[in-house]
Coordinates of C-alpha atoms in Angstrom, one line a residue:
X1 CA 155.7 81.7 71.5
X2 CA 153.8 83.9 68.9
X3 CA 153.5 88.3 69.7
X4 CA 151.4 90.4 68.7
X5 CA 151.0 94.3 67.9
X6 CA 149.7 94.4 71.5
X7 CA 153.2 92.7 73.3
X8 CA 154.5 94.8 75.5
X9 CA 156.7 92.4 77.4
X10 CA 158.5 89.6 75.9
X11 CA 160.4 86.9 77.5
X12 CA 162.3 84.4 75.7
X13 CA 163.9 80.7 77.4
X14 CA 164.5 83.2 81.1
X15 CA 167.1 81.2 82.8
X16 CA 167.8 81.7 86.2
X17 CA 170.6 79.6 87.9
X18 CA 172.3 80.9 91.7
X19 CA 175.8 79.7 91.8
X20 CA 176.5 77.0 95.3
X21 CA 180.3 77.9 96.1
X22 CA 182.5 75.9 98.3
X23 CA 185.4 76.8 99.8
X24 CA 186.8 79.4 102.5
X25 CA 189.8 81.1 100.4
X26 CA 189.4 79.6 97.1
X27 CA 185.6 79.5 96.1
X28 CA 184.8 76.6 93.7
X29 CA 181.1 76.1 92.1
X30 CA 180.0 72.8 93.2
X31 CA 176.6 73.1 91.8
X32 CA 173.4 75.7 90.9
X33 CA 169.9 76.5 92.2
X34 CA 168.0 76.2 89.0
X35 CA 165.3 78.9 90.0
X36 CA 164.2 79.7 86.7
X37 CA 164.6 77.6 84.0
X38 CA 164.2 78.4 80.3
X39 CA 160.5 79.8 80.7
X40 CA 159.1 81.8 77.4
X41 CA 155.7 84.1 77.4
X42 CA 154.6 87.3 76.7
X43 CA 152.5 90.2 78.9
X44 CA 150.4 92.4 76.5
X45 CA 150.2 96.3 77.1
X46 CA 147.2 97.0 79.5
X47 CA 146.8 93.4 80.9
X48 CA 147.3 91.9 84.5
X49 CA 149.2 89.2 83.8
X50 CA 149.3 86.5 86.8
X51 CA 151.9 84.4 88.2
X52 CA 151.3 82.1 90.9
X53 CA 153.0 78.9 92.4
X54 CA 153.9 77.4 95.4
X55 CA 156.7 79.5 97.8
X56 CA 159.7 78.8 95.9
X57 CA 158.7 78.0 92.8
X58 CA 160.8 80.9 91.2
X59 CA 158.2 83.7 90.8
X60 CA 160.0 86.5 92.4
X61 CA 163.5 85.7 90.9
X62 CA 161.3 85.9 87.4
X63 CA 159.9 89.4 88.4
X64 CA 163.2 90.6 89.7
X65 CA 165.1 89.2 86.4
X66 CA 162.5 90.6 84.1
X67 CA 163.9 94.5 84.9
X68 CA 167.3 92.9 85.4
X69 CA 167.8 93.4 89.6
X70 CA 168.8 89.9 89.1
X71 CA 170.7 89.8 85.7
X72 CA 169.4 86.2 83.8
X73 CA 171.6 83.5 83.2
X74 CA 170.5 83.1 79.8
X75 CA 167.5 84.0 77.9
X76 CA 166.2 87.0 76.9
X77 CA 163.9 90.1 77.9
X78 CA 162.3 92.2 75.5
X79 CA 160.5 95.8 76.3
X80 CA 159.2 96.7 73.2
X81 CA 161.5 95.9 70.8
X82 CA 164.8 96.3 73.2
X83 CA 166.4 93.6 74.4
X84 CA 166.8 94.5 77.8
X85 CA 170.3 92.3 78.5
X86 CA 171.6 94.6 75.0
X87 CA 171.7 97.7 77.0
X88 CA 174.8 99.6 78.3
X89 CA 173.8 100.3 82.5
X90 CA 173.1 104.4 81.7
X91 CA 170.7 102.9 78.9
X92 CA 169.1 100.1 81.2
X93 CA 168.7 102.8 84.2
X94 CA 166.8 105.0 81.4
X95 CA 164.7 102.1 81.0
X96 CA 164.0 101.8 84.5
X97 CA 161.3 104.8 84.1
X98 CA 158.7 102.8 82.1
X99 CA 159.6 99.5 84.4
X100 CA 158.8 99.8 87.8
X101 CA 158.2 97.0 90.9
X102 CA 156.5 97.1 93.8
X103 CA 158.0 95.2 96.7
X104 CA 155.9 92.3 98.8
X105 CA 157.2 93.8 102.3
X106 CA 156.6 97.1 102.9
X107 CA 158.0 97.0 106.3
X108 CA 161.6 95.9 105.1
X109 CA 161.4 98.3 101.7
X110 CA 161.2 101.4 102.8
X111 CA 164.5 103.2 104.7
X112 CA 162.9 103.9 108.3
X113 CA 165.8 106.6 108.0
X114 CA 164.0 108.8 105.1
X115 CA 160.6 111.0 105.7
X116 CA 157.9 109.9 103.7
X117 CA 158.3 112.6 100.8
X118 CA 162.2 111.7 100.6
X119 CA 161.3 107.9 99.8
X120 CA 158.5 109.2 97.1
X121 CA 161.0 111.7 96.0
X122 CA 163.9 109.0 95.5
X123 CA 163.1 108.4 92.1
X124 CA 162.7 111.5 90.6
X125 CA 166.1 113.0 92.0
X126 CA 167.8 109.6 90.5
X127 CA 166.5 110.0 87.4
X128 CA 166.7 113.9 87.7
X129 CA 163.3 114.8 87.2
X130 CA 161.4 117.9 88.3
X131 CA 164.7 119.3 89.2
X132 CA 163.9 122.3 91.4
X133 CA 162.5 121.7 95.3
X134 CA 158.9 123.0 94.4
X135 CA 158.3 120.8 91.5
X136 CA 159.5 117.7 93.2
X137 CA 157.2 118.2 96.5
X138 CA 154.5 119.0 94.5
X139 CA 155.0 115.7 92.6
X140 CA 155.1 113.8 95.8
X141 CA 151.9 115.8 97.3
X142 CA 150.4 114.2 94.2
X143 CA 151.2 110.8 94.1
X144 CA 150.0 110.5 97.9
X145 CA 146.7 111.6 97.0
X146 CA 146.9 109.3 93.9
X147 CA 147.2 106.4 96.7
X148 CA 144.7 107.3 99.3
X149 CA 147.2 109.3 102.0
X150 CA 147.3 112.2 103.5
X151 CA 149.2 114.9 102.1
X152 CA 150.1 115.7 106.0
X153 CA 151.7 112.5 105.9
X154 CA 155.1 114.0 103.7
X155 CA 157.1 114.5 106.8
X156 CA 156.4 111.4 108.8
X157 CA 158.7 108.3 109.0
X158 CA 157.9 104.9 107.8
X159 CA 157.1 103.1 111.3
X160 CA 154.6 106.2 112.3
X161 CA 152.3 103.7 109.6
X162 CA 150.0 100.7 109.0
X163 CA 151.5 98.1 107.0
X164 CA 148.4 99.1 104.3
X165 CA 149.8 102.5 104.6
X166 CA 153.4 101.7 103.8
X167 CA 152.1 99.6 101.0
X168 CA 150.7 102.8 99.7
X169 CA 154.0 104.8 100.2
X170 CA 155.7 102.1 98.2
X171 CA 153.3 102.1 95.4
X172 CA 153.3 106.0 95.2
X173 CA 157.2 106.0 94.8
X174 CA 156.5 103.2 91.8
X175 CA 154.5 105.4 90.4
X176 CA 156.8 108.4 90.8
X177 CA 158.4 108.3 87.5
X178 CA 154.7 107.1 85.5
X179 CA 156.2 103.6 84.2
X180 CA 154.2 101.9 82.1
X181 CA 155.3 98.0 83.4
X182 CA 154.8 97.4 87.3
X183 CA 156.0 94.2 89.2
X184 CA 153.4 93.6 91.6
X185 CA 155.8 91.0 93.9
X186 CA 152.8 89.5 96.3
X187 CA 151.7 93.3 97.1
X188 CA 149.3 92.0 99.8
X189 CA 150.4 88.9 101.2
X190 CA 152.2 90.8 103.9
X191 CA 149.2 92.8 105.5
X192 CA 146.5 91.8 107.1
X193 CA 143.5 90.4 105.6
X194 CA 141.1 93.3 106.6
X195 CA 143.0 95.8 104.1
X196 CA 144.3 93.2 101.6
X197 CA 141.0 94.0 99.5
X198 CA 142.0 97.8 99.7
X199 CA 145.6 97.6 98.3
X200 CA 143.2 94.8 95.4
X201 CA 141.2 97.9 94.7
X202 CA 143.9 100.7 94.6
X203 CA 145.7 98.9 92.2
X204 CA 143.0 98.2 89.8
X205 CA 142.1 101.8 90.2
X206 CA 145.4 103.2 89.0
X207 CA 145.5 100.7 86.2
X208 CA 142.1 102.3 84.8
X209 CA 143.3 105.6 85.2
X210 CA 147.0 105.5 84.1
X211 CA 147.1 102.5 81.6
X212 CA 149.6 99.8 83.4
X213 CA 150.4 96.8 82.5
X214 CA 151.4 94.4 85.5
X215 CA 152.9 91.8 86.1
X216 CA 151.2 90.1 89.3
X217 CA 153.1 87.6 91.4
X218 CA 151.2 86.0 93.9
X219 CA 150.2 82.8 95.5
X220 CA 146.7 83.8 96.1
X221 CA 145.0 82.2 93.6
X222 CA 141.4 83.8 94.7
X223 CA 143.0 87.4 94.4
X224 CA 144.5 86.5 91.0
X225 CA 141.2 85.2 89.5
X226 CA 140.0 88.4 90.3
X227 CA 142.6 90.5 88.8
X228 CA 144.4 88.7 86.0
X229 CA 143.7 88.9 82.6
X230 CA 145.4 85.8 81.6
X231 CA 147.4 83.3 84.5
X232 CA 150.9 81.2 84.5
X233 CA 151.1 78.5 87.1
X234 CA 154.7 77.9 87.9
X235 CA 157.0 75.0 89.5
X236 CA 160.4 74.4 90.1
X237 CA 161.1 77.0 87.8
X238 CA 159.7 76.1 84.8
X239 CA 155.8 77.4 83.9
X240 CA 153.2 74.2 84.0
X241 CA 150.3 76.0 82.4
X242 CA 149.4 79.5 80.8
X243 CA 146.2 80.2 79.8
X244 CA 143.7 83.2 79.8
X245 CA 142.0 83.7 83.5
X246 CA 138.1 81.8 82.9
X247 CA 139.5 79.5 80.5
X248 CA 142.2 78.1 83.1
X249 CA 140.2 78.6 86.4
X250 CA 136.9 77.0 84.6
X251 CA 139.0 74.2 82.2
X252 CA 142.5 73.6 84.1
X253 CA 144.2 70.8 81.9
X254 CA 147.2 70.5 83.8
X255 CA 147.3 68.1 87.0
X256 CA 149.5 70.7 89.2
X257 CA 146.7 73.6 88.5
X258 CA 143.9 71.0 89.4
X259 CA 145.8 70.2 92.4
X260 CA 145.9 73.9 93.4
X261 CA 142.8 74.9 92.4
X262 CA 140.9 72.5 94.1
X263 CA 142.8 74.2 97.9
X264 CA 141.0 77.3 96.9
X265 CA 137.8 78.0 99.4
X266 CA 134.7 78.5 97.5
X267 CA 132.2 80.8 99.1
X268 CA 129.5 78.8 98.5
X269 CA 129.3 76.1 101.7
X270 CA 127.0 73.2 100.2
X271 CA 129.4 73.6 97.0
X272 CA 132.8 73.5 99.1
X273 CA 131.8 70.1 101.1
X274 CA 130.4 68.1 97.9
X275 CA 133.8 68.6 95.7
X276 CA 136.8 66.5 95.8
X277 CA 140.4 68.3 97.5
X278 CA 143.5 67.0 95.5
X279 CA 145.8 66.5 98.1
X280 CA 149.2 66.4 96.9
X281 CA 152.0 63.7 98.3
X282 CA 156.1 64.1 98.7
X283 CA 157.5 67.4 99.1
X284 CA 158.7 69.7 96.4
X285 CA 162.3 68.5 95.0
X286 CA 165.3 70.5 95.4
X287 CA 166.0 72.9 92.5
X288 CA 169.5 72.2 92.9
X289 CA 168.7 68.9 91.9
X290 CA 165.5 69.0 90.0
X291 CA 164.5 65.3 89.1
X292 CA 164.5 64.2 85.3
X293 CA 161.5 63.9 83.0
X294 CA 158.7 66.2 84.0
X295 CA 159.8 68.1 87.0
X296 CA 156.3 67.2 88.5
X297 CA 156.5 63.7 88.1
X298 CA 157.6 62.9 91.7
X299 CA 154.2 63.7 93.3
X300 CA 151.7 63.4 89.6
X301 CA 149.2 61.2 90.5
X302 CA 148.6 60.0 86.9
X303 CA 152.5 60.4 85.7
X304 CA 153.4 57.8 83.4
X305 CA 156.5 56.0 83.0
X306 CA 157.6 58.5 80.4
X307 CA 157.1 61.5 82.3
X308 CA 160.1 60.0 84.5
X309 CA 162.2 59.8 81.7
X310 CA 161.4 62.5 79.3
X311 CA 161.0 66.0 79.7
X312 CA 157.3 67.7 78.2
X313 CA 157.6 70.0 75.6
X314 CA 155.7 73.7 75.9
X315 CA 152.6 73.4 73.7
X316 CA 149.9 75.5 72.7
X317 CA 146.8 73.2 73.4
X318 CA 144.1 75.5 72.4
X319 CA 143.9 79.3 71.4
X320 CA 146.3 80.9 73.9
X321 CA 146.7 78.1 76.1
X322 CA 150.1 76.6 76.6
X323 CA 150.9 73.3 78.8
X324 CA 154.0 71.6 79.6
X325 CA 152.8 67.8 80.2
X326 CA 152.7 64.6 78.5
X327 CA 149.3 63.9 79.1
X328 CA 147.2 66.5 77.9
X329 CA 145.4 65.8 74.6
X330 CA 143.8 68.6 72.9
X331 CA 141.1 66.5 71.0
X332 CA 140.2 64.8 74.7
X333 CA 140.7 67.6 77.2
X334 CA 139.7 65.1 80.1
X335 CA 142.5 62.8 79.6
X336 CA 144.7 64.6 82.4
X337 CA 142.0 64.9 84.6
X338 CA 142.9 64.1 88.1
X339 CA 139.8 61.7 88.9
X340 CA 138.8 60.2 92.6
X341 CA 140.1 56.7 92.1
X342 CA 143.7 58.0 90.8
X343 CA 143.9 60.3 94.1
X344 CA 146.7 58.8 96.9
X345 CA 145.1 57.5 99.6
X346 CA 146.3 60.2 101.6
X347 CA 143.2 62.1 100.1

């Protein structure tokens, strides 16, 4: 996959495979989850880069082995110009200030044990950062008026808040150390739907004012359109389609982001009863045993014989707009078109 001056994030064939052990005593490796499997793009400095999928697809291990919590089987990640899997751990923890994440479940990320300012304060004491007592709680007074809370807040506990609060407080100690790369890991797919648009909004606010780049990770595809500067649709580890946001939301080529795309409500109720839901047959297969050929073949509508034999390659279609299936043909975009008659009868 081509970079550019503007690359800020680079990943290259990301491999993610879990280990299945047998045995009491003497552990054997009988097999792997294949979470993530040899996936390549690129998030450019100042974007929202979106990554959504199905619950299980591999999106969080992708974010988690991006900044290494989850060290990659093989495959490489670039900040910059470091290869992040190079570094010595002092070197990768120094990196850790420009690469930040914020967690999807505020209630089980924050220590109920630690005060408010203690959480916020976390980073900068780890890193050593505005060493003395004053500068640090000044710090901290600052980043929870960055994220909407009360200053008075500094001494409370974690369960003394609203799960939009605590969202907050986790995206204030991000921000503690003023990283330039966040992992946004479903930030609102926890809370309820009333503040959901709040957390939407904060975010896009700090991106404005500080200049982050994110990586967004969700399965909300309407909050995505609205965020996203380009989107990756994922499944069974491996990407199915990348493409910038209009382009794939207005011109999906891929029959797994037609499928998805056509759950998503439209706001519009004349519009929402006249169009045609892709309903999807089979259940997703195992990734530790992912099926051959194209991994989406087992519930493709219009697969082919050879997509149960041969696996797709990653292609760039169009400008900036990368598909992994058999079936889509640049010079007749329509050709992989999920159309009424092909639908299961289930639909």
């Amino acid at each position: 996959m081509s970079t550019d001056a503007r690359t800020l994030i680079r990943v290259e064939n990301l491999t993610k495979h879990f280990p299945i052990e047998r045995g009491f005593i003497v552990k054997r490796q009988v097999g792997a989850i294949q979470a993530v499997d040899g996936i390549s793009f690129t998030i450019r400095r100042g974007e929202t880069f979106g990554l959504v999928g199905e619950s299980g697809c591999g999106k969080t291990t992708t974010g988690r082995a991006i900044l290494h919590l989850d060290r990659p089987t093989a495959g490489e990640i670039y900040y910059r110009d470091t290869e992040l899997g190079q570094l010595t751990a002092e070197e990768l923890r120094q990196a850790r200030q420009h690469l930040q994440i914020i967690f999807q479940d505020p209630y089980a990320s924050l220590d109920p044990r630690m005060t408010v300012g203690a959480l916020v304060a976390e980073p900068l004491q780890i890193h050593h950062i505005n060493s003395s007592t004053d500068e640090r709680r000044s710090r901290v007074l600052e980043l929870l008026e960055l994220v909407g809370l009360s200053t008075a807040y500094v001494n409370r506990y974690p369960h003394e808040f609203s799960g939009g609060q605590r969202q907050r407080i986790g995206i204030a100690r991000a921000l503690a150390l003023e990283p330039e790369f966040i992992v946004c890991d479903e930030p609102i797919s926890a809370l309820d739907v009333s503040i959901q648009a709040q957390v939407v909004n904060l975010l896009q606010d700090l991106q404005d004012q500080l200049g982050l780049t994110y990586l967004l990770i969700a399965h909300d595809l309407s909050m995505v359109h609205h965020l996203a500067d380009r989107v990756a649709v994922m499944y069974l580890g491996k990407l199915m389609e990348l493409a910038p946001n209009e382009n794939l939301y207005t011109n999906a080529l891929h029959p797994y982001t037609q499928a998805l795309l056509s759950a998503v409500p439209i706001p519009e109720p004349a519009a929402e009863r006249k169009r045609e839901q892709i309903i999807l047959t089979g259940d997703v297969p195992s990734p530790a045993d992912p099926p051959p050929g194209c991994l989406f073949h087992t519930r493709c509508p219009i697969a082919i014989e050879r997509c149960k034999q041969v696996e797709p390659a990653w292609r760039e279609v169009s400008r900036d707009h990368w598909v992994y299936c058999h079936l889509v043909d640049p010079d007749n975009p329509k050709a992989s078109k999920i159309a009424p008659a092909s639908l299961p009868s289930a639909a």
